[in-house]
mmCIF file of C-alpha atoms in Angstrom:
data_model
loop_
_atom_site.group_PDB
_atom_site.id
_atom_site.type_symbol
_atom_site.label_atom_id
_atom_site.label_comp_id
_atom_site.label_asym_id
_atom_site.label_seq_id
_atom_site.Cartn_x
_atom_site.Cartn_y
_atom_site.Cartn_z
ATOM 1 C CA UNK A 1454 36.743 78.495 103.863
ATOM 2 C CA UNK A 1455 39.371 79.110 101.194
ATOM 3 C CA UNK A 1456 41.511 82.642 101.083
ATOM 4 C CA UNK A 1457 39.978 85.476 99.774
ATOM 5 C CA UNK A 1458 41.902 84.822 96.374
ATOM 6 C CA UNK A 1459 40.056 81.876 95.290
ATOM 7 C CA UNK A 1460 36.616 82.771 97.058
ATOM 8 C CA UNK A 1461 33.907 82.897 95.436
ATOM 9 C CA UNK A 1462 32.642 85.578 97.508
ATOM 10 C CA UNK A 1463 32.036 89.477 96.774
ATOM 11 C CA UNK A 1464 31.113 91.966 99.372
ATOM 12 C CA UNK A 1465 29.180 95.262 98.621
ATOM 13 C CA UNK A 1466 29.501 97.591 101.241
ATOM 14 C CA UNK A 1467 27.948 100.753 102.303
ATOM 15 C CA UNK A 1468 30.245 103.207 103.849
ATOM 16 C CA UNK A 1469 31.417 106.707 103.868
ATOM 17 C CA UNK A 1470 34.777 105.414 101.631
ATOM 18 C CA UNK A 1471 34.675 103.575 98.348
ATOM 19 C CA UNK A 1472 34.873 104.099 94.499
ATOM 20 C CA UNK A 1473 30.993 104.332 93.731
ATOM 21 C CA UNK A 1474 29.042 107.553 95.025
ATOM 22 C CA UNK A 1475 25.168 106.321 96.154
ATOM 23 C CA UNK A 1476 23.643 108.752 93.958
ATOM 24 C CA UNK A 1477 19.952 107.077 94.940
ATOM 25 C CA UNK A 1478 18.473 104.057 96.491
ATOM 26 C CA UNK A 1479 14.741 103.285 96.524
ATOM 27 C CA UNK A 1480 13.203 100.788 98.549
ATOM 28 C CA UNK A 1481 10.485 98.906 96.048
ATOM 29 C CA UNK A 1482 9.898 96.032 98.050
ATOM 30 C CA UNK A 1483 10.096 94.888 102.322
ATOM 31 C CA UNK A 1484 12.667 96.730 104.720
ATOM 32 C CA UNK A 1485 15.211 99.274 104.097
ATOM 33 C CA UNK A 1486 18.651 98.868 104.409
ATOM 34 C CA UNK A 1487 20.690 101.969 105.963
ATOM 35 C CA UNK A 1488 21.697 104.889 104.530
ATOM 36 C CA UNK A 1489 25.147 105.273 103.262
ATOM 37 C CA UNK A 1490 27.438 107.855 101.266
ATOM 38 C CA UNK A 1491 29.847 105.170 99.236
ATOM 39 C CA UNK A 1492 29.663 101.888 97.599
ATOM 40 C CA UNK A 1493 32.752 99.770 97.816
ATOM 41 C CA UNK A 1494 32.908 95.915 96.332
ATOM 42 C CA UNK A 1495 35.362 93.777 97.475
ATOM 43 C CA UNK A 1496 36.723 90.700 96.814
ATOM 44 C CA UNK A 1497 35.940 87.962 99.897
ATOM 45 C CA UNK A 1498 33.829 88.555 102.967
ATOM 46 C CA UNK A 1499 36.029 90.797 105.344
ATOM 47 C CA UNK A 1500 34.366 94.208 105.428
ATOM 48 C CA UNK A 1501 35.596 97.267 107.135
ATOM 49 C CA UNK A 1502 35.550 97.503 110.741
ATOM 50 C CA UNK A 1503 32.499 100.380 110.333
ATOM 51 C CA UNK A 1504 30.278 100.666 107.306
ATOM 52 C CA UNK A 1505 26.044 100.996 106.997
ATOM 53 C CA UNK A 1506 26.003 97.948 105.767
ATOM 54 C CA UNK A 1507 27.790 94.846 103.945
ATOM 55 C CA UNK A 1508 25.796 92.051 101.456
ATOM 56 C CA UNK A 1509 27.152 89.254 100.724
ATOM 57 C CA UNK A 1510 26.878 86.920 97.831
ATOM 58 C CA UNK A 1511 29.042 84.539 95.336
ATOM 59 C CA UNK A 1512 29.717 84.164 91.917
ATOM 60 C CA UNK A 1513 28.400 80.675 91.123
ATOM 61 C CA UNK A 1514 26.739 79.219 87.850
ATOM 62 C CA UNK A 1515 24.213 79.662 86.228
ATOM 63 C CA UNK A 1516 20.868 78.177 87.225
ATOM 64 C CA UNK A 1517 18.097 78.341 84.637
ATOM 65 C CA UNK A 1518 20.088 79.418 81.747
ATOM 66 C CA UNK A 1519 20.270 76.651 78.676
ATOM 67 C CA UNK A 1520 22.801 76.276 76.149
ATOM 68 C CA UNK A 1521 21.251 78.148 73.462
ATOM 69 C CA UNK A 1522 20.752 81.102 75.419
ATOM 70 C CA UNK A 1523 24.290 81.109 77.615
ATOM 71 C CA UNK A 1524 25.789 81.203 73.533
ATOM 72 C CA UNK A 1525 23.377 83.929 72.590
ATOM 73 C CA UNK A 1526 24.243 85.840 75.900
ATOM 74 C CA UNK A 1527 28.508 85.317 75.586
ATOM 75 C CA UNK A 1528 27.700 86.801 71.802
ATOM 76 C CA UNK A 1529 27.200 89.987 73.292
ATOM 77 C CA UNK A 1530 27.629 90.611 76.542
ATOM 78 C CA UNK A 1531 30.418 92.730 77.878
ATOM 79 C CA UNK A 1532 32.754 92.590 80.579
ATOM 80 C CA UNK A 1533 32.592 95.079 83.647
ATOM 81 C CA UNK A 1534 34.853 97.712 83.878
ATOM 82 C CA UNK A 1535 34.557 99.331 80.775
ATOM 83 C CA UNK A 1536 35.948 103.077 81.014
ATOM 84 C CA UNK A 1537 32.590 104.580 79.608
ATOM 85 C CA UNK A 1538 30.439 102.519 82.410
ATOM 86 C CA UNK A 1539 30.744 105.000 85.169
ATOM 87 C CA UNK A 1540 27.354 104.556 86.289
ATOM 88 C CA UNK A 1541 26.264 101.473 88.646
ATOM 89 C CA UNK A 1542 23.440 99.803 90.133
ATOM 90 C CA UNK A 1543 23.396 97.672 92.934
ATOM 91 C CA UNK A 1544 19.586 95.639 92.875
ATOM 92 C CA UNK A 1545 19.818 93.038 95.797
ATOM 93 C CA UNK A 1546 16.609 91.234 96.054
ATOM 94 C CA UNK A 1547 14.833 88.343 97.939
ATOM 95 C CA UNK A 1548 12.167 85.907 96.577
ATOM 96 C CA UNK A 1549 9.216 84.609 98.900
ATOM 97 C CA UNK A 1550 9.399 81.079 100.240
ATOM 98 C CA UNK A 1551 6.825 80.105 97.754
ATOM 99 C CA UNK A 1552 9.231 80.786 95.018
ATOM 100 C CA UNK A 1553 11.827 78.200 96.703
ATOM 101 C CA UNK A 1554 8.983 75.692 97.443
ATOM 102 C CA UNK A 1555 8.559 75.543 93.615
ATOM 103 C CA UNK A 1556 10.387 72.543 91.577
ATOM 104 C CA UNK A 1557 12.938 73.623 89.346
ATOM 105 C CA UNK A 1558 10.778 73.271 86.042
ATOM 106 C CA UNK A 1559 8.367 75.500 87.729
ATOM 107 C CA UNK A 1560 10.950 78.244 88.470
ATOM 108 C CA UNK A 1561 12.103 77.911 85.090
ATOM 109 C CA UNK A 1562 8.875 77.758 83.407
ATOM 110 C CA UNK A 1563 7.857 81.462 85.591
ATOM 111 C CA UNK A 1564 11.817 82.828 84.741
ATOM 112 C CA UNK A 1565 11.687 82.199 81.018
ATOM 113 C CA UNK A 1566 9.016 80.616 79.654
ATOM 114 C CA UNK A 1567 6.467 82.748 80.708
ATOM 115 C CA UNK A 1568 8.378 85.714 81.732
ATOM 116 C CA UNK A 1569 11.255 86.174 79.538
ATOM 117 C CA UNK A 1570 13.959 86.993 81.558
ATOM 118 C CA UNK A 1571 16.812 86.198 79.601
ATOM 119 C CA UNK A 1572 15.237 87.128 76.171
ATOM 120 C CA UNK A 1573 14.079 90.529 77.865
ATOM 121 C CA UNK A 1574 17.845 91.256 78.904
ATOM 122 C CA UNK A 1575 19.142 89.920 75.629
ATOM 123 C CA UNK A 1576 17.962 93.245 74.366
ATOM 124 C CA UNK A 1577 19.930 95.645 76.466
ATOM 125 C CA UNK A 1578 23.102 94.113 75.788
ATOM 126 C CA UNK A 1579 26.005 95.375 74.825
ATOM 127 C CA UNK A 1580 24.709 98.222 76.431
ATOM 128 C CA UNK A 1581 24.203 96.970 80.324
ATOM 129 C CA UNK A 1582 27.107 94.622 81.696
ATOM 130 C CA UNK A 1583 25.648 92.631 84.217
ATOM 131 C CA UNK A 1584 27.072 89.858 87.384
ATOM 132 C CA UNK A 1585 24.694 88.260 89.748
ATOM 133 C CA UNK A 1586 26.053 87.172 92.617
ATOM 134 C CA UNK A 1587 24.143 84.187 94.773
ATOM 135 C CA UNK A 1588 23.280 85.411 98.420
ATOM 136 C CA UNK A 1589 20.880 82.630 99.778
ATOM 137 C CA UNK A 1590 22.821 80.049 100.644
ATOM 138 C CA UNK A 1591 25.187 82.050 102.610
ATOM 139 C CA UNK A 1592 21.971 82.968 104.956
ATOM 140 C CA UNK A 1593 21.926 86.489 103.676
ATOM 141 C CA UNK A 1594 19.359 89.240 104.078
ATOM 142 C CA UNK A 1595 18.686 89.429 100.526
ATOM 143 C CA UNK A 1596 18.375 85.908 98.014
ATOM 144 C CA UNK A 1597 20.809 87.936 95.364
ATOM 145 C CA UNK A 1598 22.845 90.701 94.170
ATOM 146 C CA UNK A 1599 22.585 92.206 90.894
ATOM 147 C CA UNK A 1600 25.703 94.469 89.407
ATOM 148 C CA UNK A 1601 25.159 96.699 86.828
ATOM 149 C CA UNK A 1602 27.632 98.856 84.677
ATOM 150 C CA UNK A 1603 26.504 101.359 81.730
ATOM 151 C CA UNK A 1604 27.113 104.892 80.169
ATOM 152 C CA UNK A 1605 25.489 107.670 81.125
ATOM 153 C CA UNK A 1606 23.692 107.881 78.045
ATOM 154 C CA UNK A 1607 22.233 104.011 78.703
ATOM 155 C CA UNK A 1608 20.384 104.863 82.036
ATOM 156 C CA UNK A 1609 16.817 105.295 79.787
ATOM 157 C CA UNK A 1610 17.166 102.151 78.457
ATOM 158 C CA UNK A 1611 18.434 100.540 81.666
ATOM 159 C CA UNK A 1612 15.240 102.299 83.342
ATOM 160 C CA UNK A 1613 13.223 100.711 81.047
ATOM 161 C CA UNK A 1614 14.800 96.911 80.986
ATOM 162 C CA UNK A 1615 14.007 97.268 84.876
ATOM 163 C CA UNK A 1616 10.660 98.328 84.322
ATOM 164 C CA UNK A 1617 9.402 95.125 81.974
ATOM 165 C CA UNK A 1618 11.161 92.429 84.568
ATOM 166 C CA UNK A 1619 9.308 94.181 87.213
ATOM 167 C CA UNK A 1620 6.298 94.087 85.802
ATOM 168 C CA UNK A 1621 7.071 90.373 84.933
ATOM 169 C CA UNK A 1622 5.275 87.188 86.760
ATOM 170 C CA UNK A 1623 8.642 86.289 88.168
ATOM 171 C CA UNK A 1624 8.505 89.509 90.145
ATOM 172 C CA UNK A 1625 5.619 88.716 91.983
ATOM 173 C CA UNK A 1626 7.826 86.561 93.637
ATOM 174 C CA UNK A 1627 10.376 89.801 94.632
ATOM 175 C CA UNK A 1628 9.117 90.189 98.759
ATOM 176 C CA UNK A 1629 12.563 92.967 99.110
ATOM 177 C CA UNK A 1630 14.029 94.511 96.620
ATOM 178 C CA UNK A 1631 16.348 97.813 97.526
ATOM 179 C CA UNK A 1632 17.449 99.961 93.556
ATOM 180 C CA UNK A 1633 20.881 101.454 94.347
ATOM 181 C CA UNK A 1634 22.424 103.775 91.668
ATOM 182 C CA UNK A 1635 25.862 104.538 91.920
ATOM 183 C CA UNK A 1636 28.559 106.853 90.254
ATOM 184 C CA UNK A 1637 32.037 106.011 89.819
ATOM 185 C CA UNK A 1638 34.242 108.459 91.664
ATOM 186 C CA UNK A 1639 36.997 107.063 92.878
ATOM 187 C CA UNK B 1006 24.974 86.733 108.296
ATOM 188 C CA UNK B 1007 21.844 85.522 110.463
ATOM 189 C CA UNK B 1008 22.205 83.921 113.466
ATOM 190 C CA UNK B 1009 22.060 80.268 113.684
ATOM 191 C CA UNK B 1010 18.661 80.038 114.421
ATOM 192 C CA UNK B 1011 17.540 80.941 111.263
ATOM 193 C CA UNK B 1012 20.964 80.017 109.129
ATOM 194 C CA UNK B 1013 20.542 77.544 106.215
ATOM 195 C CA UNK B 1014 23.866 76.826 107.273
ATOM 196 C CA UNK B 1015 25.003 73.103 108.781
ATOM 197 C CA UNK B 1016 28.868 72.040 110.019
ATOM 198 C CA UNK B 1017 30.122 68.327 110.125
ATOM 199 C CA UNK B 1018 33.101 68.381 112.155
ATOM 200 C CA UNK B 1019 35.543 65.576 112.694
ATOM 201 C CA UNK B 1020 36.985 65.838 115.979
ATOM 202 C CA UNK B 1021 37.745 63.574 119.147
ATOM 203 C CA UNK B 1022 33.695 63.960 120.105
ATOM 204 C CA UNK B 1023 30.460 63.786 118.674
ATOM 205 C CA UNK B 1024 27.546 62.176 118.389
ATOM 206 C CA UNK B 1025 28.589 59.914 115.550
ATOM 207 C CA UNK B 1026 32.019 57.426 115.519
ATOM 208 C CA UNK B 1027 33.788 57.243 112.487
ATOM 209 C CA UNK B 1028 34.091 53.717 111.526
ATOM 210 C CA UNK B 1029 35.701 53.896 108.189
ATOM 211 C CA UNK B 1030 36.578 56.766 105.721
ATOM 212 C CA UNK B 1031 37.363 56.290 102.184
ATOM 213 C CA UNK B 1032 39.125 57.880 99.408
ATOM 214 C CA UNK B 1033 37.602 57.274 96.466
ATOM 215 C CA UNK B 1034 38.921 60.647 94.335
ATOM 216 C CA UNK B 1035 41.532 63.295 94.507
ATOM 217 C CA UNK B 1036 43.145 64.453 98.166
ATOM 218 C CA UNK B 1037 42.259 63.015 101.355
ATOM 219 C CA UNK B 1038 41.129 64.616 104.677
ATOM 220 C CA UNK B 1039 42.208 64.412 107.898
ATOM 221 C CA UNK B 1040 41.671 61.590 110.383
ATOM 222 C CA UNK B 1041 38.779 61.634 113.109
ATOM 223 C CA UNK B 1042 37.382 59.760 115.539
ATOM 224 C CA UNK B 1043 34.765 61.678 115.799
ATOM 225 C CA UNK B 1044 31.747 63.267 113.673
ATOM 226 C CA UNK B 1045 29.824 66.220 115.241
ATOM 227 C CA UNK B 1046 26.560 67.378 113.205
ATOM 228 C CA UNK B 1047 25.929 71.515 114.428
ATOM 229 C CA UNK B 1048 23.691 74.025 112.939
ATOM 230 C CA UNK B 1049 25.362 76.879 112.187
ATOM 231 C CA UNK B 1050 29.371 77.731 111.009
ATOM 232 C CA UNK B 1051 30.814 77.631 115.082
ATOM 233 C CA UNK B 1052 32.723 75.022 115.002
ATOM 234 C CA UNK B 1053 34.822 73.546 118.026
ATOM 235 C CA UNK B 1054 38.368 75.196 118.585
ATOM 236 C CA UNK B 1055 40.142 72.004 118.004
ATOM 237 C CA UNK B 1056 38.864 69.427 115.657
ATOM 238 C CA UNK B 1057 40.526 67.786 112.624
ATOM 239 C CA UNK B 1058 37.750 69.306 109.800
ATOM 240 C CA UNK B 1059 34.955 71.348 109.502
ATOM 241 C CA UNK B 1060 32.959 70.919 106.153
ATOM 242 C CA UNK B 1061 29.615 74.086 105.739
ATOM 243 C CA UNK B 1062 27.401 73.467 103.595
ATOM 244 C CA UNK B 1063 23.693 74.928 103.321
ATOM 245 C CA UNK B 1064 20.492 73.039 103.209
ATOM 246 C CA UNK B 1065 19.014 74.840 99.888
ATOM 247 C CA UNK B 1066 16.601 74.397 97.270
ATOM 248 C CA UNK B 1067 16.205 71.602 94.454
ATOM 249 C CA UNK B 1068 18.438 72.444 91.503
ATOM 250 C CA UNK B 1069 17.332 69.749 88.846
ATOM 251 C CA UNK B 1070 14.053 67.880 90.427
ATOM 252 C CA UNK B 1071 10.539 68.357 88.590
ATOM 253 C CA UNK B 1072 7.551 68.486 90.053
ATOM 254 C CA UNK B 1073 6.695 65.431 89.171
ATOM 255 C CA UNK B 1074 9.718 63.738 90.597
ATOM 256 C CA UNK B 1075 9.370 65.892 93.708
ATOM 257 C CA UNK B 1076 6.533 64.928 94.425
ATOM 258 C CA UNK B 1077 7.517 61.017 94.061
ATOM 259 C CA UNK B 1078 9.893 61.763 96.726
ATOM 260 C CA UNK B 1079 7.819 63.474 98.904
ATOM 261 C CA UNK B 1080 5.477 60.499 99.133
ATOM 262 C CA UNK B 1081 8.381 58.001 100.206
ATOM 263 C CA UNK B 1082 11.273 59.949 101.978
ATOM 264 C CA UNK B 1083 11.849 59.414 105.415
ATOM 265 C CA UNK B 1084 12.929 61.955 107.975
ATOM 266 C CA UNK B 1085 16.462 62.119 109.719
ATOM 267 C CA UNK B 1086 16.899 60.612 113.113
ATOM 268 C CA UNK B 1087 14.719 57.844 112.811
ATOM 269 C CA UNK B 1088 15.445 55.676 116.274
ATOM 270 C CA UNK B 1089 16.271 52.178 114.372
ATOM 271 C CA UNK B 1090 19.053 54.814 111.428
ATOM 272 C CA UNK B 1091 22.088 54.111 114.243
ATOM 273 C CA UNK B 1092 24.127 53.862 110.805
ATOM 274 C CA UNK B 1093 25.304 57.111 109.126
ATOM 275 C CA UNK B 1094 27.329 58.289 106.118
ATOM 276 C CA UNK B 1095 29.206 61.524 104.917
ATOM 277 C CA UNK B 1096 29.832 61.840 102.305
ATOM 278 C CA UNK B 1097 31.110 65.120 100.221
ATOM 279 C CA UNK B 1098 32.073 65.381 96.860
ATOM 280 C CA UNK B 1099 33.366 68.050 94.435
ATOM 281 C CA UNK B 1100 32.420 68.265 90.530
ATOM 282 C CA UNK B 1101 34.740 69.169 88.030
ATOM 283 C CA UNK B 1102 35.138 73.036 86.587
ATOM 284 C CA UNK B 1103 33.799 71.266 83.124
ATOM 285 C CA UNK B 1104 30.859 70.292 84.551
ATOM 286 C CA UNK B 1105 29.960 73.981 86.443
ATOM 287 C CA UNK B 1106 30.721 75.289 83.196
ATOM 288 C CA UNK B 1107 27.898 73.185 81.583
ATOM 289 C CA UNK B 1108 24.420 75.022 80.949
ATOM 290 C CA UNK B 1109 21.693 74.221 83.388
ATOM 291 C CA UNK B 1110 19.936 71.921 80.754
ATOM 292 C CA UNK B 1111 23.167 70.232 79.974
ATOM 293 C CA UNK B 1112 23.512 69.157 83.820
ATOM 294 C CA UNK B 1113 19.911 68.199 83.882
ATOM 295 C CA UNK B 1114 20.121 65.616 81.190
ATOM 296 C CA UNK B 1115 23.292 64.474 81.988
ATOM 297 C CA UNK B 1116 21.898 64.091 86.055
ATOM 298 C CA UNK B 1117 18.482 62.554 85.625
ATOM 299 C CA UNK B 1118 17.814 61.869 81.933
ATOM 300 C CA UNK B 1119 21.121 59.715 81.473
ATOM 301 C CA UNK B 1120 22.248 58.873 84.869
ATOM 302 C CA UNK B 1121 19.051 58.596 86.152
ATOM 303 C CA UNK B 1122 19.840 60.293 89.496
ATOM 304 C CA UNK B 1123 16.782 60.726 91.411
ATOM 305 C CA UNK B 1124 14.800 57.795 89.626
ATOM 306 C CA UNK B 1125 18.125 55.451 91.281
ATOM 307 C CA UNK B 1126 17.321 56.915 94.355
ATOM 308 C CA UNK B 1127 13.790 56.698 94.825
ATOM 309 C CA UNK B 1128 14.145 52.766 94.679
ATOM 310 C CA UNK B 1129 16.280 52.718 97.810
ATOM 311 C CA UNK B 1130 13.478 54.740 99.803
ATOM 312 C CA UNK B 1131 12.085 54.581 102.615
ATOM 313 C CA UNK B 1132 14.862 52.315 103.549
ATOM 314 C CA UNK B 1133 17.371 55.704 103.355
ATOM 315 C CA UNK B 1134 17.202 59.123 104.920
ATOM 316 C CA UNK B 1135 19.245 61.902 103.063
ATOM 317 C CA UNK B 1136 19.916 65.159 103.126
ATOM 318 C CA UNK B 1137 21.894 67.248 101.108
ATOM 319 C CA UNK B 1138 24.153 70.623 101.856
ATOM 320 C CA UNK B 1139 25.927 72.574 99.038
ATOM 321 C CA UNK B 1140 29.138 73.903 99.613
ATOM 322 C CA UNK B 1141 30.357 75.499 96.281
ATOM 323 C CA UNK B 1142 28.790 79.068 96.967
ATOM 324 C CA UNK B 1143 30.750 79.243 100.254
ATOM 325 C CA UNK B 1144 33.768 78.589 98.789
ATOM 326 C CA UNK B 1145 34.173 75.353 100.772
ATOM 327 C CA UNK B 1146 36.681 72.587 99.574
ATOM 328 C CA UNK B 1147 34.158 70.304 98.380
ATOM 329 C CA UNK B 1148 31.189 71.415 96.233
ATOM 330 C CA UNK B 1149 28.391 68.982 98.207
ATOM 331 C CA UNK B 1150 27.899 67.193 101.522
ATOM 332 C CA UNK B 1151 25.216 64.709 101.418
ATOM 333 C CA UNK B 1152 24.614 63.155 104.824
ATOM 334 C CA UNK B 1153 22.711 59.305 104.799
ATOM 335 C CA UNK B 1154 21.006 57.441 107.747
ATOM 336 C CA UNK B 1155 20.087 54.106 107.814
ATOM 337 C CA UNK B 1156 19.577 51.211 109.960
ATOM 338 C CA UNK B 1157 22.295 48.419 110.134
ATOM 339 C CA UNK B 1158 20.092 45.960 108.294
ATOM 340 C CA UNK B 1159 19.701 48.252 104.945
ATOM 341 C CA UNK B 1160 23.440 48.756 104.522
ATOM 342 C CA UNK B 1161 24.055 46.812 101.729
ATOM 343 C CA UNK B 1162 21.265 48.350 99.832
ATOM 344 C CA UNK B 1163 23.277 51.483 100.700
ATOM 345 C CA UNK B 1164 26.743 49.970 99.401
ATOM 346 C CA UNK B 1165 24.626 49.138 96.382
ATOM 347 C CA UNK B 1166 22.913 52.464 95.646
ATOM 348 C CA UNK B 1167 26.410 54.079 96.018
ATOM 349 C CA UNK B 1168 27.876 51.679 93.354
ATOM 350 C CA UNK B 1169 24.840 52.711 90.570
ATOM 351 C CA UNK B 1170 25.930 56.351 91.087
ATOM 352 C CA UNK B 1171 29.484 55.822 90.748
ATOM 353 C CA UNK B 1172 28.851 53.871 87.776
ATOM 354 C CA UNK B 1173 26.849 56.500 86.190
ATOM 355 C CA UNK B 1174 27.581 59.666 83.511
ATOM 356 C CA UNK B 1175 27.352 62.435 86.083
ATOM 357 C CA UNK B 1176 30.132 60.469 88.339
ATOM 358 C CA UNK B 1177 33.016 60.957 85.314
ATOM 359 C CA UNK B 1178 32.859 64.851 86.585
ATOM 360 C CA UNK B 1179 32.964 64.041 90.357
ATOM 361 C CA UNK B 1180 36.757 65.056 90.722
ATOM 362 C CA UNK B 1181 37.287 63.996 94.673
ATOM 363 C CA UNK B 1182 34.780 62.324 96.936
ATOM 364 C CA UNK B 1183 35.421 61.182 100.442
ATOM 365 C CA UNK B 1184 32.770 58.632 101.833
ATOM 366 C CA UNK B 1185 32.600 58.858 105.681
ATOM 367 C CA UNK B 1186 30.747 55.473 107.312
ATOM 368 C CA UNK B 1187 29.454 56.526 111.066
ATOM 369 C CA UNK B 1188 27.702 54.850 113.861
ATOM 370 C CA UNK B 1189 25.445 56.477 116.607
ATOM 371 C CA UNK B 1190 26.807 56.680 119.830
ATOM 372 C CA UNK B 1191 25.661 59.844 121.276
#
């Protein structure tokens, strides 16, 4: 595999060092993942030597997204990093195997078409910066790993974005998802 | 990562054993690879200590096929390692950074609707077996690894299928391929 510089790869680890404090994590959906004090995210897959726990996944392109809405999305969306956006959430999921068995019109059809998933996000931005991160293919634990950034004064509305794509059909296809909120510290 | 058992997760290596001699390997874009005599097929990332290349890819889900078109498939696709398929091909390709920067229904139409991808394809079954690997997400040198079996009589429909593809839209963003011929003697 190429050197960590040009990987595609980002690794979230659980540890007792890194720049995000775990504030919370709630298990809505299959098996726990271990406990852990610090969030660190780092570029490549070499992890420290002793953490709780390390995910894996890689920045890749996008997969149901159409023209029309990738233009509506680089509009508004913002970048991570931005000095306000000291609170984080780490949302690693994984889809059942019927999901995968579907065709890729019928994954698109239950992402957008039916439940909005783009057009429901649309609505939080600028406010939530967001970078998935593609874990599946790498024979991960979870399918993939969502990063969010905000300002304090977001987390309501960030609550409540999560709260209509849960409730969407596409997550009746979620068989593990793990909610890890974060607080930048370091 | 999961063990190899359960990994998505295949290596072709090209060393001085294997299953499959390497009869001829072409250049058709951008840098070569090294020479083999040998091509090994394991599941897994272990590769041997010595060996001249080891390409990962991961056996994944469909990214552009319908339902409809899926199902097509379906009803004519043969399996791998059909006793009378002694011939093989590698062959992995990567795609150009304009086209992962294309919207998923830009690659769509540009795949099936003007290149006529899978609709090609489907005329040279059940005389084919393939089986396709991406590569991208693990940061791999090549973006795909589609591996081919056939038997010695159904080559040339092979050479031919290879030359509709080449000739087609979605080949002007294939930026290096490398097409591997094999023969079974393992």
């Amino acid at each position: 595999m190429t050197s960590d510089a040009q990987s595609p790869l980002v690794t979230f680890v659980g540890a007792d060092t890194g720049a995000w404090q775990i504030e919370r994590m709630s298990v809505l959906a299959g098996e726990p993942i271990g406990e852990a004090k610090r969030l660190d995210i780092q570029r490549g897959v070499s992890g420290p030597v002793s953490c709780s726990w390390a995910l894996r996944g890689a920045v890749s392109h996008v997969r149901y997204t159409t023209r029309e809405e990738s233009s509506n999305l680089n509009a508004v969306q913002p970048p991570l990093g931005r000095v306000e956006a000291v609170c984080g959430a780490l949302i690693p999921i994984r889809k059942s195997a019927a999901w995968w068995a579907l065709a890729q019109d019928e994954r698109r059809a239950i992402y957008e078409e039916r439940s909005h998933h783009t057009r429901i996000g649309l609505e939080y931005l600028p406010r939530i910066a967001r970078k998935l991160h593609h874990s599946r293919d790498l024979g991960e634990p979870f399918d993939f790993l969502t990063w969010f950034e905000f300002a304090p004064e977001h987390a309501p509305a960030f609550n409540d974005l999560l709260v209509r794509l849960r409730d969407s059909e596409e997550w009746r296809y979620v068989d593990r998802e793990i909610d890890i909120r974060v607080r930048l510290v370091g």
